[in-house]
Amino acid sequence: MTSIKKSIERTGSVSGEDMLNSIKVKLRSEMEGNLGEVPQFMLKAEFVTIRPALLAHKDESRTMSEVLRDTILDERLRAKRNKSKPEKMLVAVTPDYVALVSRENGQVLQRIARHYVEEVCIDTKLQPPSLAFCHHNKRLGIDYINVFDVKSKYADPFELAIEETRSYNRSHRESKISTAALGLPERLIGTELGTFLGSRPVSKKTGNAACEAAVMALRRKNKNRNKGLLATIAVHSDSISYAETMSDDILFEGHIKDVTFVTVLDEGQPEEIFAFIESDDRLDTITCHLFLCEKGYADKICTFVSRALQQMRELQERKADDPFFPDTINMAPEPVTGLLGAAQVPRDDLSALKVLGAGQFGTVYMATLAQDDADEDQTVAVKMLRTESSNADADEFRYECEVMVQLQHTNVVKLVGVCFEHRPWLCVLEIMPYGDLRKVLQTCASKNLHLTLVERLNFIKQTLAGMEYIASQGFVHMDLAARNVLLGENNLTKIADFGIAHKVDPQTQKFRLTGHLRLAVRWMAPETLGGKRIYFSEKTDVYSFGVFMWEVFESGELPFGHLKSRAARDEIRAGLILSQPDDCPDDVFDFMLQAWHKEPEQRPSFSTFHDAISNIYAQELDKGPPRDVGAELNALLTQNMRRMSTKASVVRRKSGTRRISESAVKQRQFSSDLSTMREEDEEGEQSLAEQGMGFGVPDEDGDDAKVTRRNSPRHRTVSSSSATVEAAASAFSSNQLVRRESQDLDLSLFEQVDA
């Protein structure tokens, strides 16, 4: 701090200490509450834009500074062309963060851990001078470039103020195992910005007509012409995701194999619509996601998806039909000690059946775990850590496994075992076939399956039992939400995702947050959203549980969905709570209000909460039992899973259960094909096709996959089914051309979000 002051004074452009002190005095009360720390330095700036970037893929002939300078020029030209009005901001540098703060209302618009700030570039030749810095987003695996107009006198002091972060520059990448050295493709294929308009259920997996119908449905729904969210769309070799740009809240994340169609609507207009359709076999849903993009951007995203499908096929061939095969060539065995030492399971006993999805660390598979009696083989879910993951990701992956091995309860997802001796690391979990409860609730609403009170209370009661147990073991979950509660057969619910769970201090029964964590503000208690010292406890989890209850009664709607994350954060701190859902009885809503009490000490414990809800549930149960909600949504799912598991067991008995060498793997007579197990008997294939649902279903037109291209060089349509990616890759290579008329859509309904 002292050296920074002296350095600023030596520049002669500002009186360092006087400037720092005056800013601190003027903004101390406002900033300290929002940032939790007194800023070391602030500068006034006009925020031009934030752009996602592929800095890891940049041309090696250019330095990062040159990339930033080019971005400054491009974004200033774009802002001038679009007549964008810059937003007045303060850029505050604290010991731990770089924060972007609105000069109009003092809201913290974005907070970036300083060790993720990788490069600063200042161009004083421009008028006004411009400053750009890039930072890494660990969750999405991408970089952002922030561009500002500043006064010359602020430029050099800002660079000095974050000079100490230079030693951390790009540390997250330097710790990564080189993907090139392993012969693996880069995971991030491309990223772009778009305004997220919304998502709607559709009836078909392919076709512009389905996407146009979704646009019309959103138009009818959006009568108030609410602004969309500025979102970052990221396409990886195994997944597609999008997140709110300024807050990094992930809005959707799915496996690339679930994308059945992508297209550009209203092509050639100043603003185009990028649309993609994804199919969820577990819940038998088809959903179209829509984004408003600048001209040309939508087509770039379509190209990214095409490349992802191509890489997926290549990776499938490389893995020799076994994604769990250990990397014994590039890495020596790693010793496994501590809590996970006794949790090891033989990698040879795992056989992949189907891709379930993709997450932060890698692909999630449905698999079988061999038992001594083949008839007792266990169906499991396997989370993979990518071979090329950073050391930080590996630590987080290991930590979550260590937490889960300590928790054994009916309503907590069970850790079956781990495989950590070789990469890729595997985390083997009991399988919950219907996925996360939020999507289940949304699917019920879209299919007009009205849940009864006893069914909703059943989800709530079981989750309460799990949280009561977690609290009794001295843990705080810190990320309780419907998306982190999973649904199994017979309405069994289990709590998952312990990546940020922590042990509380035995004396205070609290956990003090001292580092940097990405937390979902819409579920957070107000006392955890600001201040010098932030503590989490059972009572903060109780607050989150109240929001979870609200989700259950509101069919998985986003809490405070009318607010952007940064506005929701400030409103929650000010005391805003959610309103009573229409289907929620007064006595149940009273418990939500207790959970949201401003004073943490006044909130009930999970034990008290559980007893009270159990009493209400018992009364409702007398009126009739709950249905099996998962089975109501997809009655054939469990049957198909059992068929696949049985098939794998038969194949294993024929080929032997132990993996002796890579050649032995290639001799297996079945293939996971990265998305579904190939049925070897024609009768089985015909049965699935006739059912029209479940795993491995072809598209309505009977084609597994296709890629078509309009006569326009920019307009591309990529289609694939969840059954296979080989046909998609083949069609992509052949560049099959198809003529199709473009339809202009009325976009006046949707308003572009200011950056």
PDB file of C-alpha atoms in Angstrom, residues 213-376:
ATOM      1  CA  ALA A 213     -42.794 -20.701 -32.891  1.00  0.00           C
ATOM      2  CA  ALA A 214     -40.683 -20.234 -29.760  1.00  0.00           C
ATOM      3  CA  VAL A 215     -40.066 -16.594 -30.719  1.00  0.00           C
ATOM      4  CA  MET A 216     -43.786 -16.024 -31.126  1.00  0.00           C
ATOM      5  CA  ALA A 217     -44.492 -17.714 -27.780  1.00  0.00           C
ATOM      6  CA  LEU A 218     -41.984 -15.449 -26.050  1.00  0.00           C
ATOM      7  CA  ARG A 219     -43.540 -12.453 -27.742  1.00  0.00           C
ATOM      8  CA  ARG A 220     -46.945 -13.333 -26.296  1.00  0.00           C
ATOM      9  CA  LYS A 221     -45.427 -13.949 -22.856  1.00  0.00           C
ATOM     10  CA  ASN A 222     -43.324 -10.786 -22.835  1.00  0.00           C
ATOM     11  CA  LYS A 223     -46.185  -8.313 -23.026  1.00  0.00           C
ATOM     12  CA  ASN A 224     -44.357  -5.836 -20.807  1.00  0.00           C
ATOM     13  CA  ARG A 225     -41.347  -5.835 -23.152  1.00  0.00           C
ATOM     14  CA  ASN A 226     -38.895  -6.609 -20.383  1.00  0.00           C
ATOM     15  CA  LYS A 227     -35.257  -6.278 -21.300  1.00  0.00           C
ATOM     16  CA  GLY A 228     -33.348  -9.475 -21.779  1.00  0.00           C
ATOM     17  CA  LEU A 229     -30.115 -10.309 -20.011  1.00  0.00           C
ATOM     18  CA  LEU A 230     -26.735  -9.652 -21.577  1.00  0.00           C
ATOM     19  CA  ALA A 231     -25.325 -13.168 -21.713  1.00  0.00           C
ATOM     20  CA  THR A 232     -22.075 -14.864 -22.640  1.00  0.00           C
ATOM     21  CA  ILE A 233     -22.536 -17.981 -24.764  1.00  0.00           C
ATOM     22  CA  ALA A 234     -19.647 -20.447 -24.465  1.00  0.00           C
ATOM     23  CA  VAL A 235     -19.257 -23.528 -26.668  1.00  0.00           C
ATOM     24  CA  HIS A 236     -16.829 -26.166 -25.438  1.00  0.00           C
ATOM     25  CA  SER A 237     -15.839 -29.456 -26.987  1.00  0.00           C
ATOM     26  CA  ASP A 238     -18.294 -31.229 -24.694  1.00  0.00           C
ATOM     27  CA  SER A 239     -20.823 -28.590 -23.632  1.00  0.00           C
ATOM     28  CA  ILE A 240     -22.729 -25.422 -24.400  1.00  0.00           C
ATOM     29  CA  SER A 241     -23.537 -22.911 -21.674  1.00  0.00           C
ATOM     30  CA  TYR A 242     -24.588 -19.321 -21.180  1.00  0.00           C
ATOM     31  CA  ALA A 243     -24.230 -16.995 -18.215  1.00  0.00           C
ATOM     32  CA  GLU A 244     -25.242 -13.483 -17.247  1.00  0.00           C
ATOM     33  CA  THR A 245     -22.198 -11.515 -18.364  1.00  0.00           C
ATOM     34  CA  MET A 246     -21.721  -9.040 -15.539  1.00  0.00           C
ATOM     35  CA  SER A 247     -22.541 -11.436 -12.697  1.00  0.00           C
ATOM     36  CA  ASP A 248     -21.236 -14.734 -14.169  1.00  0.00           C
ATOM     37  CA  ASP A 249     -24.398 -16.494 -12.933  1.00  0.00           C
ATOM     38  CA  ILE A 250     -24.733 -19.580 -15.131  1.00  0.00           C
ATOM     39  CA  LEU A 251     -28.228 -19.710 -16.619  1.00  0.00           C
ATOM     40  CA  PHE A 252     -27.845 -22.959 -18.572  1.00  0.00           C
ATOM     41  CA  GLU A 253     -25.255 -25.690 -19.017  1.00  0.00           C
ATOM     42  CA  GLY A 254     -25.793 -28.788 -21.125  1.00  0.00           C
ATOM     43  CA  HIS A 255     -23.869 -31.421 -23.021  1.00  0.00           C
ATOM     44  CA  ILE A 256     -23.186 -30.723 -26.669  1.00  0.00           C
ATOM     45  CA  LYS A 257     -24.756 -34.061 -27.627  1.00  0.00           C
ATOM     46  CA  ASP A 258     -28.122 -32.744 -26.425  1.00  0.00           C
ATOM     47  CA  VAL A 259     -28.081 -29.917 -28.998  1.00  0.00           C
ATOM     48  CA  THR A 260     -30.282 -31.121 -31.845  1.00  0.00           C
ATOM     49  CA  PHE A 261     -30.570 -27.940 -33.927  1.00  0.00           C
ATOM     50  CA  VAL A 262     -28.994 -24.492 -34.251  1.00  0.00           C
ATOM     51  CA  THR A 263     -29.962 -21.711 -36.630  1.00  0.00           C
ATOM     52  CA  VAL A 264     -29.959 -17.979 -37.371  1.00  0.00           C
ATOM     53  CA  LEU A 265     -33.299 -16.196 -37.640  1.00  0.00           C
ATOM     54  CA  ASP A 266     -33.829 -12.810 -39.285  1.00  0.00           C
ATOM     55  CA  GLU A 267     -30.503 -13.195 -41.031  1.00  0.00           C
ATOM     56  CA  GLY A 268     -28.851 -10.114 -42.473  1.00  0.00           C
ATOM     57  CA  GLN A 269     -30.642  -7.647 -40.195  1.00  0.00           C
ATOM     58  CA  PRO A 270     -28.651  -5.382 -37.835  1.00  0.00           C
ATOM     59  CA  GLU A 271     -29.755  -7.721 -35.053  1.00  0.00           C
ATOM     60  CA  GLU A 272     -30.206 -11.438 -35.645  1.00  0.00           C
ATOM     61  CA  ILE A 273     -31.541 -14.227 -33.459  1.00  0.00           C
ATOM     62  CA  PHE A 274     -29.376 -17.196 -32.573  1.00  0.00           C
ATOM     63  CA  ALA A 275     -31.512 -20.195 -31.615  1.00  0.00           C
ATOM     64  CA  PHE A 276     -30.599 -23.658 -30.462  1.00  0.00           C
ATOM     65  CA  ILE A 277     -32.790 -26.596 -29.507  1.00  0.00           C
ATOM     66  CA  GLU A 278     -31.743 -29.049 -26.803  1.00  0.00           C
ATOM     67  CA  SER A 279     -33.413 -32.327 -25.964  1.00  0.00           C
ATOM     68  CA  ASP A 280     -33.433 -33.841 -22.478  1.00  0.00           C
ATOM     69  CA  ASP A 281     -34.084 -37.576 -22.676  1.00  0.00           C
ATOM     70  CA  ARG A 282     -34.388 -37.941 -18.910  1.00  0.00           C
ATOM     71  CA  LEU A 283     -37.428 -35.692 -18.689  1.00  0.00           C
ATOM     72  CA  ASP A 284     -38.568 -36.137 -22.293  1.00  0.00           C
ATOM     73  CA  THR A 285     -38.399 -32.383 -22.986  1.00  0.00           C
ATOM     74  CA  ILE A 286     -37.418 -30.311 -26.026  1.00  0.00           C
ATOM     75  CA  THR A 287     -36.486 -26.667 -25.401  1.00  0.00           C
ATOM     76  CA  CYS A 288     -35.531 -23.782 -27.690  1.00  0.00           C
ATOM     77  CA  HIS A 289     -33.143 -21.104 -26.353  1.00  0.00           C
ATOM     78  CA  LEU A 290     -33.138 -17.667 -28.024  1.00  0.00           C
ATOM     79  CA  PHE A 291     -30.595 -14.834 -28.140  1.00  0.00           C
ATOM     80  CA  LEU A 292     -30.509 -11.468 -29.880  1.00  0.00           C
ATOM     81  CA  CYS A 293     -27.064 -10.946 -31.433  1.00  0.00           C
ATOM     82  CA  GLU A 294     -25.276  -8.347 -33.486  1.00  0.00           C
ATOM     83  CA  LYS A 295     -25.088  -9.097 -37.184  1.00  0.00           C
ATOM     84  CA  GLY A 296     -22.759 -12.005 -37.912  1.00  0.00           C
ATOM     85  CA  TYR A 297     -22.371 -13.202 -34.324  1.00  0.00           C
ATOM     86  CA  ALA A 298     -25.148 -15.796 -34.490  1.00  0.00           C
ATOM     87  CA  ASP A 299     -23.539 -17.519 -37.457  1.00  0.00           C
ATOM     88  CA  LYS A 300     -20.220 -17.665 -35.597  1.00  0.00           C
ATOM     89  CA  ILE A 301     -21.915 -19.515 -32.729  1.00  0.00           C
ATOM     90  CA  CYS A 302     -23.428 -21.986 -35.208  1.00  0.00           C
ATOM     91  CA  THR A 303     -19.917 -22.640 -36.502  1.00  0.00           C
ATOM     92  CA  PHE A 304     -18.672 -23.194 -32.942  1.00  0.00           C
ATOM     93  CA  VAL A 305     -21.330 -25.879 -32.428  1.00  0.00           C
ATOM     94  CA  SER A 306     -20.351 -27.578 -35.685  1.00  0.00           C
ATOM     95  CA  ARG A 307     -16.742 -27.729 -34.544  1.00  0.00           C
ATOM     96  CA  ALA A 308     -17.805 -29.103 -31.172  1.00  0.00           C
ATOM     97  CA  LEU A 309     -19.639 -31.962 -32.875  1.00  0.00           C
ATOM     98  CA  GLN A 310     -16.570 -32.674 -34.989  1.00  0.00           C
ATOM     99  CA  GLN A 311     -14.283 -32.708 -31.943  1.00  0.00           C
ATOM    100  CA  MET A 312     -16.736 -34.918 -30.124  1.00  0.00           C
ATOM    101  CA  ARG A 313     -16.485 -37.525 -32.868  1.00  0.00           C
ATOM    102  CA  GLU A 314     -12.681 -37.345 -32.863  1.00  0.00           C
ATOM    103  CA  LEU A 315     -12.563 -37.673 -29.091  1.00  0.00           C
ATOM    104  CA  GLN A 316     -14.851 -40.683 -29.284  1.00  0.00           C
ATOM    105  CA  GLU A 317     -12.435 -42.408 -31.657  1.00  0.00           C
ATOM    106  CA  ARG A 318      -9.471 -41.458 -29.488  1.00  0.00           C
ATOM    107  CA  LYS A 319     -11.018 -42.937 -26.367  1.00  0.00           C
ATOM    108  CA  ALA A 320     -11.561 -46.284 -28.132  1.00  0.00           C
ATOM    109  CA  ASP A 321     -15.154 -46.374 -26.878  1.00  0.00           C
ATOM    110  CA  ASP A 322     -13.988 -46.136 -23.260  1.00  0.00           C
ATOM    111  CA  PRO A 323     -13.977 -42.612 -21.798  1.00  0.00           C
ATOM    112  CA  PHE A 324     -12.716 -43.960 -18.458  1.00  0.00           C
ATOM    113  CA  PHE A 325      -9.534 -45.465 -19.913  1.00  0.00           C
ATOM    114  CA  PRO A 326      -6.581 -44.286 -17.771  1.00  0.00           C
ATOM    115  CA  ASP A 327      -3.869 -42.023 -19.134  1.00  0.00           C
ATOM    116  CA  THR A 328      -0.872 -44.189 -18.284  1.00  0.00           C
ATOM    117  CA  ILE A 329       1.332 -42.779 -21.053  1.00  0.00           C
ATOM    118  CA  ASN A 330       1.517 -39.121 -20.033  1.00  0.00           C
ATOM    119  CA  MET A 331       1.214 -39.527 -16.275  1.00  0.00           C
ATOM    120  CA  ALA A 332       2.590 -41.774 -13.573  1.00  0.00           C
ATOM    121  CA  PRO A 333       0.220 -43.231 -10.943  1.00  0.00           C
ATOM    122  CA  GLU A 334      -0.745 -40.742  -8.243  1.00  0.00           C
ATOM    123  CA  PRO A 335      -0.797 -41.867  -4.603  1.00  0.00           C
ATOM    124  CA  VAL A 336      -4.241 -41.629  -3.012  1.00  0.00           C
ATOM    125  CA  THR A 337      -4.255 -41.110   0.745  1.00  0.00           C
ATOM    126  CA  GLY A 338      -6.453 -39.594   3.420  1.00  0.00           C
ATOM    127  CA  LEU A 339     -10.226 -39.745   3.280  1.00  0.00           C
ATOM    128  CA  LEU A 340     -10.279 -40.989  -0.310  1.00  0.00           C
ATOM    129  CA  GLY A 341      -7.714 -43.747   0.139  1.00  0.00           C
ATOM    130  CA  ALA A 342     -10.337 -46.247   1.253  1.00  0.00           C
ATOM    131  CA  ALA A 343     -12.899 -45.016  -1.295  1.00  0.00           C
ATOM    132  CA  GLN A 344     -11.037 -46.278  -4.380  1.00  0.00           C
ATOM    133  CA  VAL A 345     -12.960 -48.544  -6.751  1.00  0.00           C
ATOM    134  CA  PRO A 346     -11.378 -50.507  -9.633  1.00  0.00           C
ATOM    135  CA  ARG A 347     -11.580 -48.445 -12.818  1.00  0.00           C
ATOM    136  CA  ASP A 348     -11.838 -51.725 -14.731  1.00  0.00           C
ATOM    137  CA  ASP A 349     -15.237 -52.358 -13.149  1.00  0.00           C
ATOM    138  CA  LEU A 350     -16.793 -49.249 -14.724  1.00  0.00           C
ATOM    139  CA  SER A 351     -18.455 -49.353 -18.140  1.00  0.00           C
ATOM    140  CA  ALA A 352     -19.880 -46.176 -19.679  1.00  0.00           C
ATOM    141  CA  LEU A 353     -23.441 -46.392 -20.977  1.00  0.00           C
ATOM    142  CA  LYS A 354     -24.559 -42.876 -21.819  1.00  0.00           C
ATOM    143  CA  VAL A 355     -23.667 -39.213 -21.416  1.00  0.00           C
ATOM    144  CA  LEU A 356     -25.901 -37.556 -18.824  1.00  0.00           C
ATOM    145  CA  GLY A 357     -24.542 -34.038 -19.104  1.00  0.00           C
ATOM    146  CA  ALA A 358     -21.530 -31.774 -18.713  1.00  0.00           C
ATOM    147  CA  GLY A 359     -20.392 -29.714 -15.763  1.00  0.00           C
ATOM    148  CA  GLN A 360     -17.570 -27.489 -14.613  1.00  0.00           C
ATOM    149  CA  PHE A 361     -15.076 -30.343 -14.449  1.00  0.00           C
ATOM    150  CA  GLY A 362     -16.103 -32.482 -17.403  1.00  0.00           C
ATOM    151  CA  THR A 363     -18.640 -34.937 -18.737  1.00  0.00           C
ATOM    152  CA  VAL A 364     -21.031 -36.878 -16.509  1.00  0.00           C
ATOM    153  CA  TYR A 365     -21.816 -40.445 -17.594  1.00  0.00           C
ATOM    154  CA  MET A 366     -24.311 -43.091 -16.695  1.00  0.00           C
ATOM    155  CA  ALA A 367     -22.311 -46.280 -16.154  1.00  0.00           C
ATOM    156  CA  THR A 368     -22.408 -49.713 -14.602  1.00  0.00           C
ATOM    157  CA  LEU A 369     -20.204 -50.742 -11.697  1.00  0.00           C
ATOM    158  CA  ALA A 370     -19.472 -54.470 -11.809  1.00  0.00           C
ATOM    159  CA  GLN A 371     -20.267 -56.605  -8.770  1.00  0.00           C
ATOM    160  CA  ASP A 372     -19.221 -60.187  -7.999  1.00  0.00           C
ATOM    161  CA  ASP A 373     -22.615 -61.342  -9.222  1.00  0.00           C
ATOM    162  CA  ALA A 374     -23.243 -59.879 -12.683  1.00  0.00           C
ATOM    163  CA  ASP A 375     -26.968 -59.792 -11.952  1.00  0.00           C
ATOM    164  CA  GLU A 376     -26.219 -57.323  -9.149  1.00  0.00           C
TER     165      GLU A 376
END
